[in-house]
PDB file of C-alpha atoms in Angstrom:
ATOM      1  CA  ALA G   1     -22.687  27.739  13.946  1.00 63.00           C
ATOM      2  CA  VAL G   2     -20.371  26.507  17.534  1.00 49.00           C
ATOM      3  CA  LEU G   3     -16.851  25.173  16.068  1.00 54.00           C
ATOM      4  CA  MET G   4     -14.999  23.361  18.710  1.00 47.00           C
ATOM      5  CA  VAL G   5     -11.230  21.677  18.534  1.00 44.00           C
ATOM      6  CA  GLY G   6     -11.376  19.006  20.742  1.00 42.00           C
ATOM      7  CA  SER G   7     -13.382  20.182  23.594  1.00 35.00           C
ATOM      8  CA  LEU G   8     -17.327  19.940  24.347  1.00 36.00           C
ATOM      9  CA  PHE G   9     -17.661  22.563  26.177  1.00 31.00           C
ATOM     10  CA  ALA G  10     -17.828  26.286  25.337  1.00 37.00           C
ATOM     11  CA  SER G  11     -18.640  28.714  27.570  1.00 36.00           C
ATOM     12  CA  GLY G  12     -22.032  30.803  28.964  1.00 42.00           C
ATOM     13  CA  ALA G  13     -25.158  29.111  30.623  1.00 43.00           C
ATOM     14  CA  SER G  14     -27.876  27.361  28.423  1.00 48.00           C
ATOM     15  CA  GLU G  15     -31.118  28.373  28.105  1.00 46.00           C
ATOM     16  CA  SER G  16     -33.525  27.559  30.777  1.00 49.00           C
ATOM     17  CA  GLY G  17     -37.221  26.389  30.542  1.00 49.00           C
ATOM     18  CA  ALA G  18     -39.924  26.705  27.056  1.00 48.00           C
ATOM     19  CA  ALA G  19     -36.982  28.218  25.155  1.00 48.00           C
ATOM     20  CA  ALA G  20     -34.844  25.922  25.471  1.00 49.00           C
ATOM     21  CA  GLU G  21     -37.292  23.031  25.083  1.00 57.00           C
ATOM     22  CA  LYS G  22     -37.694  24.797  21.878  1.00 68.00           C
ATOM     23  CA  GLU G  23     -34.565  25.692  20.661  1.00 87.00           C
ATOM     24  CA  ARG G  24     -33.444  22.564  18.261  1.00 96.00           C
ATOM     25  CA  LYS G  25     -30.034  21.730  17.941  1.00 97.00           C
ATOM     26  CA  LEU G  26     -27.017  19.394  17.310  1.00 98.00           C
ATOM     27  CA  VAL G  27     -23.743  17.999  18.193  1.00 98.00           C
ATOM     28  CA  ILE G  28     -21.044  16.639  15.313  1.00 98.00           C
ATOM     29  CA  TYR G  29     -18.058  15.000  15.503  1.00 98.00           C
ATOM     30  CA  SER G  30     -15.732  15.649  11.854  1.00 97.00           C
ATOM     31  CA  ALA G  31     -12.687  14.453  11.290  1.00 92.00           C
ATOM     32  CA  LEU G  32     -13.023  17.039   8.217  1.00 92.00           C
ATOM     33  CA  ASN G  33     -10.008  19.892   8.693  1.00 88.00           C
ATOM     34  CA  GLU G  34     -11.763  22.909  10.750  1.00 94.00           C
ATOM     35  CA  ASP G  35     -12.557  25.212   8.466  1.00 93.00           C
ATOM     36  CA  GLU G  36     -13.756  22.888   5.902  1.00 94.00           C
ATOM     37  CA  THR G  37     -16.221  21.830   8.777  1.00 97.00           C
ATOM     38  CA  LYS G  38     -17.105  25.207   9.846  1.00 97.00           C
ATOM     39  CA  LEU G  39     -18.360  26.127   6.087  1.00 97.00           C
ATOM     40  CA  VAL G  40     -20.656  23.281   6.246  1.00 98.00           C
ATOM     41  CA  THR G  41     -22.031  23.838   9.492  1.00 98.00           C
ATOM     42  CA  ASP G  42     -22.409  27.458   9.518  1.00 98.00           C
ATOM     43  CA  LEU G  43     -24.468  27.645   5.797  1.00 98.00           C
ATOM     44  CA  PHE G  44     -26.761  24.259   7.216  1.00 98.00           C
ATOM     45  CA  GLU G  45     -27.569  26.715  10.657  1.00 98.00           C
ATOM     46  CA  GLN G  46     -28.067  29.528   8.297  1.00 98.00           C
ATOM     47  CA  LYS G  47     -30.578  27.682   6.562  1.00 97.00           C
ATOM     48  CA  THR G  48     -32.266  25.603   9.157  1.00 97.00           C
ATOM     49  CA  GLY G  49     -32.125  27.679  12.343  1.00 97.00           C
ATOM     50  CA  ILE G  50     -30.879  24.289  13.869  1.00 98.00           C
ATOM     51  CA  LYS G  51     -27.587  24.976  16.291  1.00 97.00           C
ATOM     52  CA  THR G  52     -24.912  23.079  15.456  1.00 97.00           C
ATOM     53  CA  SER G  53     -22.062  22.723  17.818  1.00 97.00           C
ATOM     54  CA  ALA G  54     -18.695  20.864  16.214  1.00 98.00           C
ATOM     55  CA  ILE G  55     -16.526  18.664  17.660  1.00 97.00           C
ATOM     56  CA  CYS G  56     -13.061  18.884  14.848  1.00 95.00           C
ATOM     57  CA  LEU G  57     -10.656  15.056  16.173  1.00 90.00           C
ATOM     58  CA  GLY G  58      -9.154  12.635  14.284  1.00 83.00           C
ATOM     59  CA  GLY G  59     -10.660   9.528  13.123  1.00 83.00           C
ATOM     60  CA  GLY G  60      -9.534   7.126  15.198  1.00 82.00           C
ATOM     61  CA  GLU G  61     -10.153   9.107  17.916  1.00 88.00           C
ATOM     62  CA  ILE G  62     -13.830  10.152  17.048  1.00 93.00           C
ATOM     63  CA  LEU G  63     -14.493   6.320  17.220  1.00 93.00           C
ATOM     64  CA  SER G  64     -12.859   5.633  20.661  1.00 93.00           C
ATOM     65  CA  ARG G  65     -15.223   9.372  22.119  1.00 96.00           C
ATOM     66  CA  ILE G  66     -18.259   7.076  20.032  1.00 98.00           C
ATOM     67  CA  ARG G  67     -17.527   3.946  21.441  1.00 97.00           C
ATOM     68  CA  ALA G  68     -17.247   5.367  25.610  1.00 97.00           C
ATOM     69  CA  GLU G  69     -20.279   7.235  25.526  1.00 97.00           C
ATOM     70  CA  LYS G  70     -22.319   4.205  23.660  1.00 96.00           C
ATOM     71  CA  GLY G  71     -24.548   4.013  26.690  1.00 92.00           C
ATOM     72  CA  ASN G  72     -24.678   8.288  27.071  1.00 96.00           C
ATOM     73  CA  PRO G  73     -23.787   9.668  22.916  1.00 97.00           C
ATOM     74  CA  VAL G  74     -23.266  13.280  23.261  1.00 97.00           C
ATOM     75  CA  ALA G  75     -23.214  13.718  19.344  1.00 98.00           C
ATOM     76  CA  SER G  76     -25.894  12.906  16.756  1.00 98.00           C
ATOM     77  CA  ILE G  77     -23.295  12.524  13.293  1.00 98.00           C
ATOM     78  CA  TYR G  78     -20.455  10.781  12.866  1.00 98.00           C
ATOM     79  CA  TRP G  79     -18.851  13.406   9.503  1.00 98.00           C
ATOM     80  CA  GLY G  80     -15.827  12.342   7.669  1.00 95.00           C
ATOM     81  CA  GLY G  81     -12.734  10.332   7.967  1.00 91.00           C
ATOM     82  CA  SER G  82     -12.116   7.092   6.092  1.00 91.00           C
ATOM     83  CA  CYS G  83     -15.271   4.381   5.880  1.00 94.00           C
ATOM     84  CA  ASP G  84     -13.088   1.324   7.283  1.00 90.00           C
ATOM     85  CA  ALA G  85     -13.622   3.073  10.937  1.00 90.00           C
ATOM     86  CA  PHE G  86     -17.377   3.118   9.494  1.00 95.00           C
ATOM     87  CA  ILE G  87     -17.716  -0.676   9.145  1.00 94.00           C
ATOM     88  CA  GLN G  88     -16.032  -1.296  12.682  1.00 92.00           C
ATOM     89  CA  ALA G  89     -19.030   1.234  14.435  1.00 96.00           C
ATOM     90  CA  ALA G  90     -21.886  -0.260  12.981  1.00 97.00           C
ATOM     91  CA  ASN G  91     -20.652  -4.064  13.568  1.00 94.00           C
ATOM     92  CA  GLU G  92     -20.072  -2.541  17.272  1.00 96.00           C
ATOM     93  CA  GLY G  93     -24.311  -1.374  16.899  1.00 97.00           C
ATOM     94  CA  LEU G  94     -22.899   2.076  17.483  1.00 98.00           C
ATOM     95  CA  LEU G  95     -24.246   3.718  14.331  1.00 98.00           C
ATOM     96  CA  LEU G  96     -28.120   4.039  13.097  1.00 98.00           C
ATOM     97  CA  GLN G  97     -29.224   2.387   9.746  1.00 98.00           C
ATOM     98  CA  TYR G  98     -30.918   5.606   7.776  1.00 98.00           C
ATOM     99  CA  GLU G  99     -31.397   5.265   4.004  1.00 98.00           C
ATOM    100  CA  SER G 100     -30.765   8.642   2.177  1.00 98.00           C
ATOM    101  CA  PRO G 101     -33.799   9.009  -0.138  1.00 98.00           C
ATOM    102  CA  GLN G 102     -30.929  10.404  -2.522  1.00 98.00           C
ATOM    103  CA  LEU G 103     -28.617   7.579  -2.761  1.00 98.00           C
ATOM    104  CA  ALA G 104     -29.474   7.176  -6.372  1.00 97.00           C
ATOM    105  CA  ASP G 105     -27.062  10.501  -6.789  1.00 98.00           C
ATOM    106  CA  ILE G 106     -24.077   8.605  -4.893  1.00 97.00           C
ATOM    107  CA  ASP G 107     -21.522   6.709  -5.983  1.00 92.00           C
ATOM    108  CA  PHE G 108     -20.920   5.269  -2.977  1.00 94.00           C
ATOM    109  CA  TYR G 109     -23.055   3.914   0.047  1.00 96.00           C
ATOM    110  CA  ASP G 110     -22.613   0.552   2.865  1.00 96.00           C
ATOM    111  CA  LYS G 111     -25.143  -1.875   1.751  1.00 96.00           C
ATOM    112  CA  ASN G 112     -26.884  -2.068   4.856  1.00 97.00           C
ATOM    113  CA  HIS G 113     -26.961   1.741   5.094  1.00 98.00           C
ATOM    114  CA  TYR G 114     -24.795   2.355   8.146  1.00 98.00           C
ATOM    115  CA  TRP G 115     -23.115   5.296   6.248  1.00 98.00           C
ATOM    116  CA  THR G 116     -22.633   6.907   3.169  1.00 98.00           C
ATOM    117  CA  CYS G 117     -19.624   8.456   0.989  1.00 97.00           C
ATOM    118  CA  ILE G 118     -19.581  11.849   1.050  1.00 97.00           C
ATOM    119  CA  TYR G 119     -15.630  11.915  -0.889  1.00 96.00           C
ATOM    120  CA  SER G 120     -12.906  10.203  -1.750  1.00 95.00           C
ATOM    121  CA  GLY G 121      -9.072  11.130  -2.416  1.00 95.00           C
ATOM    122  CA  TYR G 122      -5.928   9.263  -3.441  1.00 96.00           C
ATOM    123  CA  VAL G 123      -3.065   7.993  -1.288  1.00 97.00           C
ATOM    124  CA  SER G 124       0.578  10.047  -2.518  1.00 98.00           C
ATOM    125  CA  PHE G 125       3.585  11.680  -1.510  1.00 98.00           C
ATOM    126  CA  VAL G 126       4.559  14.889  -0.648  1.00 98.00           C
ATOM    127  CA  SER G 127       8.214  15.587  -1.738  1.00 98.00           C
ATOM    128  CA  ASN G 128      10.640  18.857  -0.099  1.00 98.00           C
ATOM    129  CA  ASN G 129      12.195  19.640  -3.638  1.00 98.00           C
ATOM    130  CA  GLU G 130      15.497  21.288  -1.601  1.00 98.00           C
ATOM    131  CA  ARG G 131      15.692  18.329   0.899  1.00 98.00           C
ATOM    132  CA  LEU G 132      15.374  15.246  -1.542  1.00 98.00           C
ATOM    133  CA  ALA G 133      18.187  17.527  -4.016  1.00 98.00           C
ATOM    134  CA  GLU G 134      20.621  17.827  -0.842  1.00 98.00           C
ATOM    135  CA  LEU G 135      20.162  13.506  -0.624  1.00 98.00           C
ATOM    136  CA  GLY G 136      20.856  13.706  -4.213  1.00 98.00           C
ATOM    137  CA  ILE G 137      17.540  11.728  -5.392  1.00 97.00           C
ATOM    138  CA  PRO G 138      14.402  12.259  -7.213  1.00 98.00           C
ATOM    139  CA  ALA G 139      10.711  12.429  -5.600  1.00 98.00           C
ATOM    140  CA  PRO G 140       9.411   8.587  -5.191  1.00 98.00           C
ATOM    141  CA  THR G 141       7.380   7.843  -7.732  1.00 98.00           C
ATOM    142  CA  SER G 142       7.154   3.967  -6.779  1.00 98.00           C
ATOM    143  CA  TRP G 143       6.592   2.461  -3.068  1.00 98.00           C
ATOM    144  CA  TYR G 144       9.429   1.080  -3.080  1.00 98.00           C
ATOM    145  CA  ASP G 145      11.600   4.104  -4.098  1.00 98.00           C
ATOM    146  CA  LEU G 146      10.718   5.325  -0.119  1.00 98.00           C
ATOM    147  CA  LEU G 147      13.176   2.567   1.255  1.00 98.00           C
ATOM    148  CA  ASP G 148      16.236   3.805  -0.302  1.00 98.00           C
ATOM    149  CA  PRO G 149      19.245   4.579   2.870  1.00 98.00           C
ATOM    150  CA  ARG G 150      19.414   7.874   1.143  1.00 98.00           C
ATOM    151  CA  LEU G 151      15.562   8.051   3.104  1.00 98.00           C
ATOM    152  CA  GLU G 152      16.555   6.794   6.229  1.00 98.00           C
ATOM    153  CA  GLY G 153      14.976   9.130   8.770  1.00 98.00           C
ATOM    154  CA  GLU G 154      13.695  11.233   6.246  1.00 98.00           C
ATOM    155  CA  ILE G 155      10.237  10.284   6.220  1.00 98.00           C
ATOM    156  CA  MET G 156       7.003  10.283   8.157  1.00 98.00           C
ATOM    157  CA  MET G 157       3.008   9.530   8.213  1.00 98.00           C
ATOM    158  CA  PRO G 158      -0.225   9.422   9.873  1.00 95.00           C
ATOM    159  CA  SER G 159      -0.106   6.265  12.594  1.00 95.00           C
ATOM    160  CA  PRO G 160      -2.819   3.359  11.675  1.00 93.00           C
ATOM    161  CA  ALA G 161      -3.503   3.280  14.872  1.00 91.00           C
ATOM    162  CA  THR G 162      -5.111   6.460  15.785  1.00 86.00           C
ATOM    163  CA  ALA G 163      -5.413   8.426  12.290  1.00 85.00           C
ATOM    164  CA  GLY G 164      -7.631   6.395   9.186  1.00 86.00           C
ATOM    165  CA  THR G 165      -5.589   8.602   7.274  1.00 90.00           C
ATOM    166  CA  GLY G 166      -2.453   5.921   7.963  1.00 94.00           C
ATOM    167  CA  TYR G 167      -4.436   2.963   8.038  1.00 94.00           C
ATOM    168  CA  VAL G 168      -5.763   3.748   4.550  1.00 94.00           C
ATOM    169  CA  ALA G 169      -1.997   3.937   3.293  1.00 97.00           C
ATOM    170  CA  VAL G 170      -1.187   0.435   5.445  1.00 98.00           C
ATOM    171  CA  ALA G 171      -3.854  -0.964   3.792  1.00 97.00           C
ATOM    172  CA  SER G 172      -3.218   0.724   0.146  1.00 97.00           C
ATOM    173  CA  ILE G 173       0.379  -0.778   0.453  1.00 98.00           C
ATOM    174  CA  LEU G 174      -1.273  -4.887   1.862  1.00 98.00           C
ATOM    175  CA  GLN G 175      -3.790  -4.461  -1.160  1.00 97.00           C
ATOM    176  CA  ASN G 176      -1.866  -2.766  -4.024  1.00 97.00           C
ATOM    177  CA  LEU G 177       1.565  -5.026  -3.575  1.00 98.00           C
ATOM    178  CA  GLY G 178       0.018  -7.766  -1.889  1.00 97.00           C
ATOM    179  CA  LEU G 179      -0.145  -9.107   1.289  1.00 97.00           C
ATOM    180  CA  GLU G 180       3.124 -11.222   1.796  1.00 98.00           C
ATOM    181  CA  GLU G 181       5.221  -8.302  -0.359  1.00 98.00           C
ATOM    182  CA  GLY G 182       3.145  -5.742   1.689  1.00 98.00           C
ATOM    183  CA  TRP G 183       4.343  -6.990   5.404  1.00 98.00           C
ATOM    184  CA  ASP G 184       7.959  -7.369   4.112  1.00 98.00           C
ATOM    185  CA  TYR G 185       7.811  -4.209   2.223  1.00 98.00           C
ATOM    186  CA  ILE G 186       5.902  -2.160   6.000  1.00 98.00           C
ATOM    187  CA  THR G 187       9.207  -3.544   7.555  1.00 98.00           C
ATOM    188  CA  LYS G 188      12.040  -2.284   5.527  1.00 98.00           C
ATOM    189  CA  LEU G 189      10.259   1.185   5.755  1.00 98.00           C
ATOM    190  CA  ASP G 190       9.677   1.288   9.591  1.00 98.00           C
ATOM    191  CA  LYS G 191      13.724   1.460   8.852  1.00 97.00           C
ATOM    192  CA  ASN G 192      13.720   4.677   7.049  1.00 98.00           C
ATOM    193  CA  MET G 193      10.333   6.099   9.405  1.00 98.00           C
ATOM    194  CA  PHE G 194      11.144   9.724  11.296  1.00 98.00           C
ATOM    195  CA  GLN G 195       7.882   9.508  12.798  1.00 96.00           C
ATOM    196  CA  TYR G 196       4.341   8.199  12.774  1.00 97.00           C
ATOM    197  CA  THR G 197       1.722  11.367  13.474  1.00 95.00           C
ATOM    198  CA  GLU G 198      -1.818  11.111  15.608  1.00 89.00           C
ATOM    199  CA  ARG G 199      -3.097  13.111  12.817  1.00 84.00           C
ATOM    200  CA  GLY G 200      -3.632  12.255   8.997  1.00 83.00           C
ATOM    201  CA  SER G 201      -1.665  15.347   7.475  1.00 87.00           C
ATOM    202  CA  ALA G 202       0.495  16.013  10.399  1.00 93.00           C
ATOM    203  CA  CYS G 203       3.116  15.208   8.292  1.00 96.00           C
ATOM    204  CA  ILE G 204       3.364  18.226   6.016  1.00 97.00           C
ATOM    205  CA  PRO G 205       4.161  20.348   7.970  1.00 97.00           C
ATOM    206  CA  SER G 206       7.532  19.430   8.968  1.00 98.00           C
ATOM    207  CA  VAL G 207       7.858  18.288   4.475  1.00 98.00           C
ATOM    208  CA  ILE G 208       7.164  22.100   4.654  1.00 98.00           C
ATOM    209  CA  ALA G 209      10.204  23.077   6.740  1.00 98.00           C
ATOM    210  CA  GLY G 210      12.351  20.381   5.721  1.00 98.00           C
ATOM    211  CA  GLU G 211      12.313  17.865   8.801  1.00 98.00           C
ATOM    212  CA  VAL G 212      12.299  15.414   6.855  1.00 98.00           C
ATOM    213  CA  ALA G 213      12.086  14.557   2.872  1.00 98.00           C
ATOM    214  CA  VAL G 214       8.840  12.506   2.149  1.00 98.00           C
ATOM    215  CA  GLY G 215       5.198  12.941   4.010  1.00 98.00           C
ATOM    216  CA  ILE G 216       2.915  10.006   2.971  1.00 98.00           C
ATOM    217  CA  CYS G 217      -0.800  11.679   3.484  1.00 96.00           C
ATOM    218  CA  TYR G 218      -4.216  12.224   1.119  1.00 95.00           C
ATOM    219  CA  ALA G 219      -3.434  13.708  -2.269  1.00 96.00           C
ATOM    220  CA  HIS G 220      -6.099  16.282  -1.882  1.00 93.00           C
ATOM    221  CA  ASP G 221      -4.493  17.711   1.884  1.00 93.00           C
ATOM    222  CA  GLN G 222      -1.518  17.592   0.096  1.00 96.00           C
ATOM    223  CA  ILE G 223      -2.591  19.977  -3.285  1.00 95.00           C
ATOM    224  CA  LYS G 224      -3.737  22.471  -0.571  1.00 93.00           C
ATOM    225  CA  ASN G 225      -0.927  22.861   1.042  1.00 94.00           C
ATOM    226  CA  GLN G 226       1.525  22.722  -1.718  1.00 95.00           C
ATOM    227  CA  LYS G 227      -1.138  25.932  -3.792  1.00 93.00           C
ATOM    228  CA  ALA G 228      -0.768  27.849  -0.581  1.00 93.00           C
ATOM    229  CA  GLY G 229       2.765  29.906  -1.960  1.00 94.00           C
ATOM    230  CA  TYR G 230       4.749  26.207  -1.718  1.00 97.00           C
ATOM    231  CA  GLN G 231       4.447  25.323  -5.726  1.00 96.00           C
ATOM    232  CA  ASP G 232       8.222  25.457  -6.284  1.00 97.00           C
ATOM    233  CA  LEU G 233       9.063  23.995  -2.999  1.00 98.00           C
ATOM    234  CA  LEU G 234       6.577  20.731  -3.290  1.00 98.00           C
ATOM    235  CA  THR G 235       6.525  18.077  -5.290  1.00 98.00           C
ATOM    236  CA  VAL G 236       3.506  15.584  -5.289  1.00 97.00           C
ATOM    237  CA  THR G 237       3.542  11.747  -6.636  1.00 97.00           C
ATOM    238  CA  LEU G 238       1.634   8.774  -6.924  1.00 97.00           C
ATOM    239  CA  PRO G 239       3.130   5.113  -6.717  1.00 98.00           C
ATOM    240  CA  LYS G 240       3.405   3.499 -10.058  1.00 97.00           C
ATOM    241  CA  GLU G 241       2.911   0.587  -9.020  1.00 97.00           C
ATOM    242  CA  GLY G 242      -1.371   1.296  -7.396  1.00 97.00           C
ATOM    243  CA  THR G 243      -2.772   3.548  -4.845  1.00 97.00           C
ATOM    244  CA  GLY G 244      -5.657   3.334  -2.181  1.00 96.00           C
ATOM    245  CA  ALA G 245      -8.028   5.785  -2.194  1.00 94.00           C
ATOM    246  CA  GLU G 246      -9.629   7.653   0.730  1.00 92.00           C
ATOM    247  CA  ILE G 247     -13.798   6.443   0.732  1.00 94.00           C
ATOM    248  CA  GLY G 248     -14.712   9.434   3.104  1.00 95.00           C
ATOM    249  CA  ALA G 249     -18.614   8.295   5.042  1.00 97.00           C
ATOM    250  CA  MET G 250     -20.809   9.727   7.416  1.00 98.00           C
ATOM    251  CA  ALA G 251     -23.046   8.376   9.389  1.00 98.00           C
ATOM    252  CA  ILE G 252     -25.919   9.062  12.375  1.00 98.00           C
ATOM    253  CA  ILE G 253     -24.704   8.032  16.254  1.00 98.00           C
ATOM    254  CA  ALA G 254     -27.172   5.374  17.441  1.00 97.00           C
ATOM    255  CA  ALA G 255     -29.814   6.576  20.669  1.00 94.00           C
ATOM    256  CA  GLY G 256     -27.753  10.170  19.525  1.00 97.00           C
ATOM    257  CA  PRO G 257     -29.893  13.004  21.212  1.00 96.00           C
ATOM    258  CA  ASP G 258     -30.892  14.476  18.638  1.00 97.00           C
ATOM    259  CA  GLN G 259     -31.818  12.393  15.588  1.00 97.00           C
ATOM    260  CA  GLU G 260     -34.459  14.226  13.378  1.00 98.00           C
ATOM    261  CA  GLU G 261     -31.500  17.126  13.662  1.00 98.00           C
ATOM    262  CA  ALA G 262     -29.242  14.501  12.935  1.00 98.00           C
ATOM    263  CA  LYS G 263     -31.786  13.691   9.758  1.00 98.00           C
ATOM    264  CA  GLU G 264     -31.406  16.943   8.165  1.00 98.00           C
ATOM    265  CA  PHE G 265     -27.953  17.306   8.277  1.00 98.00           C
ATOM    266  CA  TYR G 266     -27.438  13.906   6.760  1.00 98.00           C
ATOM    267  CA  GLU G 267     -29.533  15.089   4.118  1.00 98.00           C
ATOM    268  CA  PHE G 268     -28.114  18.345   3.793  1.00 98.00           C
ATOM    269  CA  ALA G 269     -24.395  17.104   3.848  1.00 98.00           C
ATOM    270  CA  LEU G 270     -24.866  15.145   0.089  1.00 98.00           C
ATOM    271  CA  THR G 271     -26.137  17.405  -1.431  1.00 98.00           C
ATOM    272  CA  PRO G 272     -24.224  19.776  -4.140  1.00 98.00           C
ATOM    273  CA  GLU G 273     -23.807  22.515  -2.535  1.00 97.00           C
ATOM    274  CA  ALA G 274     -22.562  21.349   0.587  1.00 98.00           C
ATOM    275  CA  GLN G 275     -20.395  18.939  -1.162  1.00 97.00           C
ATOM    276  CA  GLU G 276     -18.764  21.972  -3.051  1.00 97.00           C
ATOM    277  CA  ILE G 277     -18.817  24.685  -0.608  1.00 97.00           C
ATOM    278  CA  ARG G 278     -15.668  23.417   1.342  1.00 96.00           C
ATOM    279  CA  GLN G 279     -13.437  23.688  -1.720  1.00 94.00           C
ATOM    280  CA  GLN G 280     -13.576  27.324  -0.423  1.00 94.00           C
ATOM    281  CA  ALA G 281     -11.963  26.028   2.545  1.00 92.00           C
ATOM    282  CA  GLY G 282      -9.583  24.087   0.007  1.00 91.00           C
ATOM    283  CA  ALA G 283     -10.843  21.198   0.170  1.00 93.00           C
ATOM    284  CA  LEU G 284      -9.698  18.917  -3.483  1.00 94.00           C
ATOM    285  CA  GLN G 285     -11.570  16.179  -2.892  1.00 95.00           C
ATOM    286  CA  PHE G 286     -13.128  13.655  -5.452  1.00 95.00           C
ATOM    287  CA  LEU G 287     -17.306  14.292  -4.415  1.00 96.00           C
ATOM    288  CA  SER G 288     -19.672  11.897  -3.986  1.00 97.00           C
ATOM    289  CA  ASN G 289     -23.031  12.966  -5.101  1.00 97.00           C
ATOM    290  CA  LYS G 290     -23.291  12.749  -8.759  1.00 97.00           C
ATOM    291  CA  ASN G 291     -24.611  16.306  -9.460  1.00 97.00           C
ATOM    292  CA  SER G 292     -21.304  17.774  -8.057  1.00 96.00           C
ATOM    293  CA  LYS G 293     -18.473  19.666  -9.639  1.00 94.00           C
ATOM    294  CA  ALA G 294     -15.198  17.672  -7.847  1.00 89.00           C
ATOM    295  CA  PRO G 295     -12.655  20.385  -8.063  1.00 92.00           C
ATOM    296  CA  ALA G 296      -9.834  20.391 -11.136  1.00 92.00           C
ATOM    297  CA  GLU G 297      -7.093  19.063  -9.162  1.00 92.00           C
ATOM    298  CA  ALA G 298      -8.975  16.366  -7.884  1.00 90.00           C
ATOM    299  CA  GLN G 299      -9.544  15.661 -11.462  1.00 89.00           C
ATOM    300  CA  ALA G 300      -6.237  16.049 -12.593  1.00 92.00           C
ATOM    301  CA  LEU G 301      -5.135  12.249 -10.589  1.00 93.00           C
ATOM    302  CA  VAL G 302      -7.528  10.159 -12.731  1.00 92.00           C
ATOM    303  CA  GLY G 303      -5.506   7.788 -14.848  1.00 93.00           C
ATOM    304  CA  VAL G 304      -2.296   8.469 -12.872  1.00 94.00           C
ATOM    305  CA  CYS G 305      -1.614   5.142 -11.455  1.00 96.00           C
ATOM    306  CA  PRO G 306      -3.912   2.346 -10.815  1.00 95.00           C
ATOM    307  CA  VAL G 307      -5.922   2.830  -7.828  1.00 95.00           C
ATOM    308  CA  LYS G 308      -6.861   0.088  -5.998  1.00 95.00           C
ATOM    309  CA  TYR G 309      -8.430  -0.645  -2.723  1.00 95.00           C
ATOM    310  CA  ASP G 310     -11.599  -2.595  -0.633  1.00 94.00           C
ATOM    311  CA  PRO G 311     -13.047  -0.373   1.683  1.00 92.00           C
ATOM    312  CA  VAL G 312     -15.042  -3.683   2.921  1.00 90.00           C
ATOM    313  CA  TRP G 313     -11.797  -5.959   3.110  1.00 94.00           C
ATOM    314  CA  ALA G 314     -10.095  -3.170   4.921  1.00 93.00           C
ATOM    315  CA  GLY G 315     -13.347  -2.221   7.529  1.00 90.00           C
ATOM    316  CA  GLU G 316     -13.841  -5.886   8.169  1.00 91.00           C
ATOM    317  CA  ASN G 317      -9.138  -7.092   9.360  1.00 94.00           C
ATOM    318  CA  LYS G 318      -8.854  -3.486  10.804  1.00 92.00           C
ATOM    319  CA  LYS G 319      -8.581  -4.783  14.039  1.00 92.00           C
ATOM    320  CA  ASP G 320      -5.847  -7.197  13.124  1.00 96.00           C
ATOM    321  CA  ILE G 321      -3.782  -5.481  10.284  1.00 97.00           C
ATOM    322  CA  VAL G 322      -3.299  -2.556  13.168  1.00 96.00           C
ATOM    323  CA  ALA G 323      -1.980  -4.630  15.723  1.00 97.00           C
ATOM    324  CA  LYS G 324       0.461  -6.446  12.985  1.00 98.00           C
ATOM    325  CA  TRP G 325       1.669  -2.813  12.018  1.00 98.00           C
ATOM    326  CA  GLN G 326       1.878  -2.623  15.725  1.00 97.00           C
ATOM    327  CA  GLN G 327       4.052  -5.500  16.195  1.00 97.00           C
ATOM    328  CA  ILE G 328       5.874  -4.949  13.041  1.00 97.00           C
ATOM    329  CA  THR G 329       7.009  -0.953  14.073  1.00 96.00           C
ATOM    330  CA  GLY G 330       7.086  -1.591  17.667  1.00 93.00           C
ATOM    331  CA  ARG G 331       4.655   2.160  17.782  1.00 87.00           C
TER     332      ARG G 331
END
């Protein structure tokens, strides 16, 4: 499979004539990490012979592309990222209704069959232990710990306007703290924010470098980095009041150029084999196929704190929530 990050065109001329007409191909917009994407698309290409090209972008960037290309879609699969963006896309007529025959084995999916869950993961905090020691504070275990004045300029998280991770974090706050208290909290939290990043896990390198003390994103991305030699430097914690969960989704793009190949990939991506292979690249999410074996690191998080998150509410209210967040933060 060909992996293209942020660019649609690879070098080299395409084949012409009958050979080109017979070639089966598929273009995927992927919000998954590049190494995870390549593992799955390579395996899919080996099994099917379908020439697969994946363009890795942030969830918000993918939705913007699909909107811009509505009259002439380039890709046929929208793969990965929080389902709130998929709900928006479905409401805008950008997705194909498709009911997989595997749904009996899948733990969550859209009742109208515009998208299906492929994984899930919790919103949590990742802290640099050395930086926290310098500030004289422990790792946060509450949303309200992040309002400590000593953390002014010491927190990073993804922007809800550009990254699905950031939006799930904001929607998690609103759902777990309540709307009125949640918006008041977000206003106060902004005063301690150093930066809002464009991509979901982009805050983690800054936490590792000690540029900031705390990052807010998904636990599975944080633990992946923690296991890469930073066990003593990084601490991963969840807020005791409750957190939210990304419902990572997949859909077929309406009027995409290779619909049959898209359906083949859709079915493949729901299988235990395709879901579990991503662990080889350090993917530590819960998996949506009930026959898949989730990573032990994900299972260890179960029961640590309450998990309250309604993805349908989050998707239906995303436009208004992002607009209010931008008004409050000026970002």
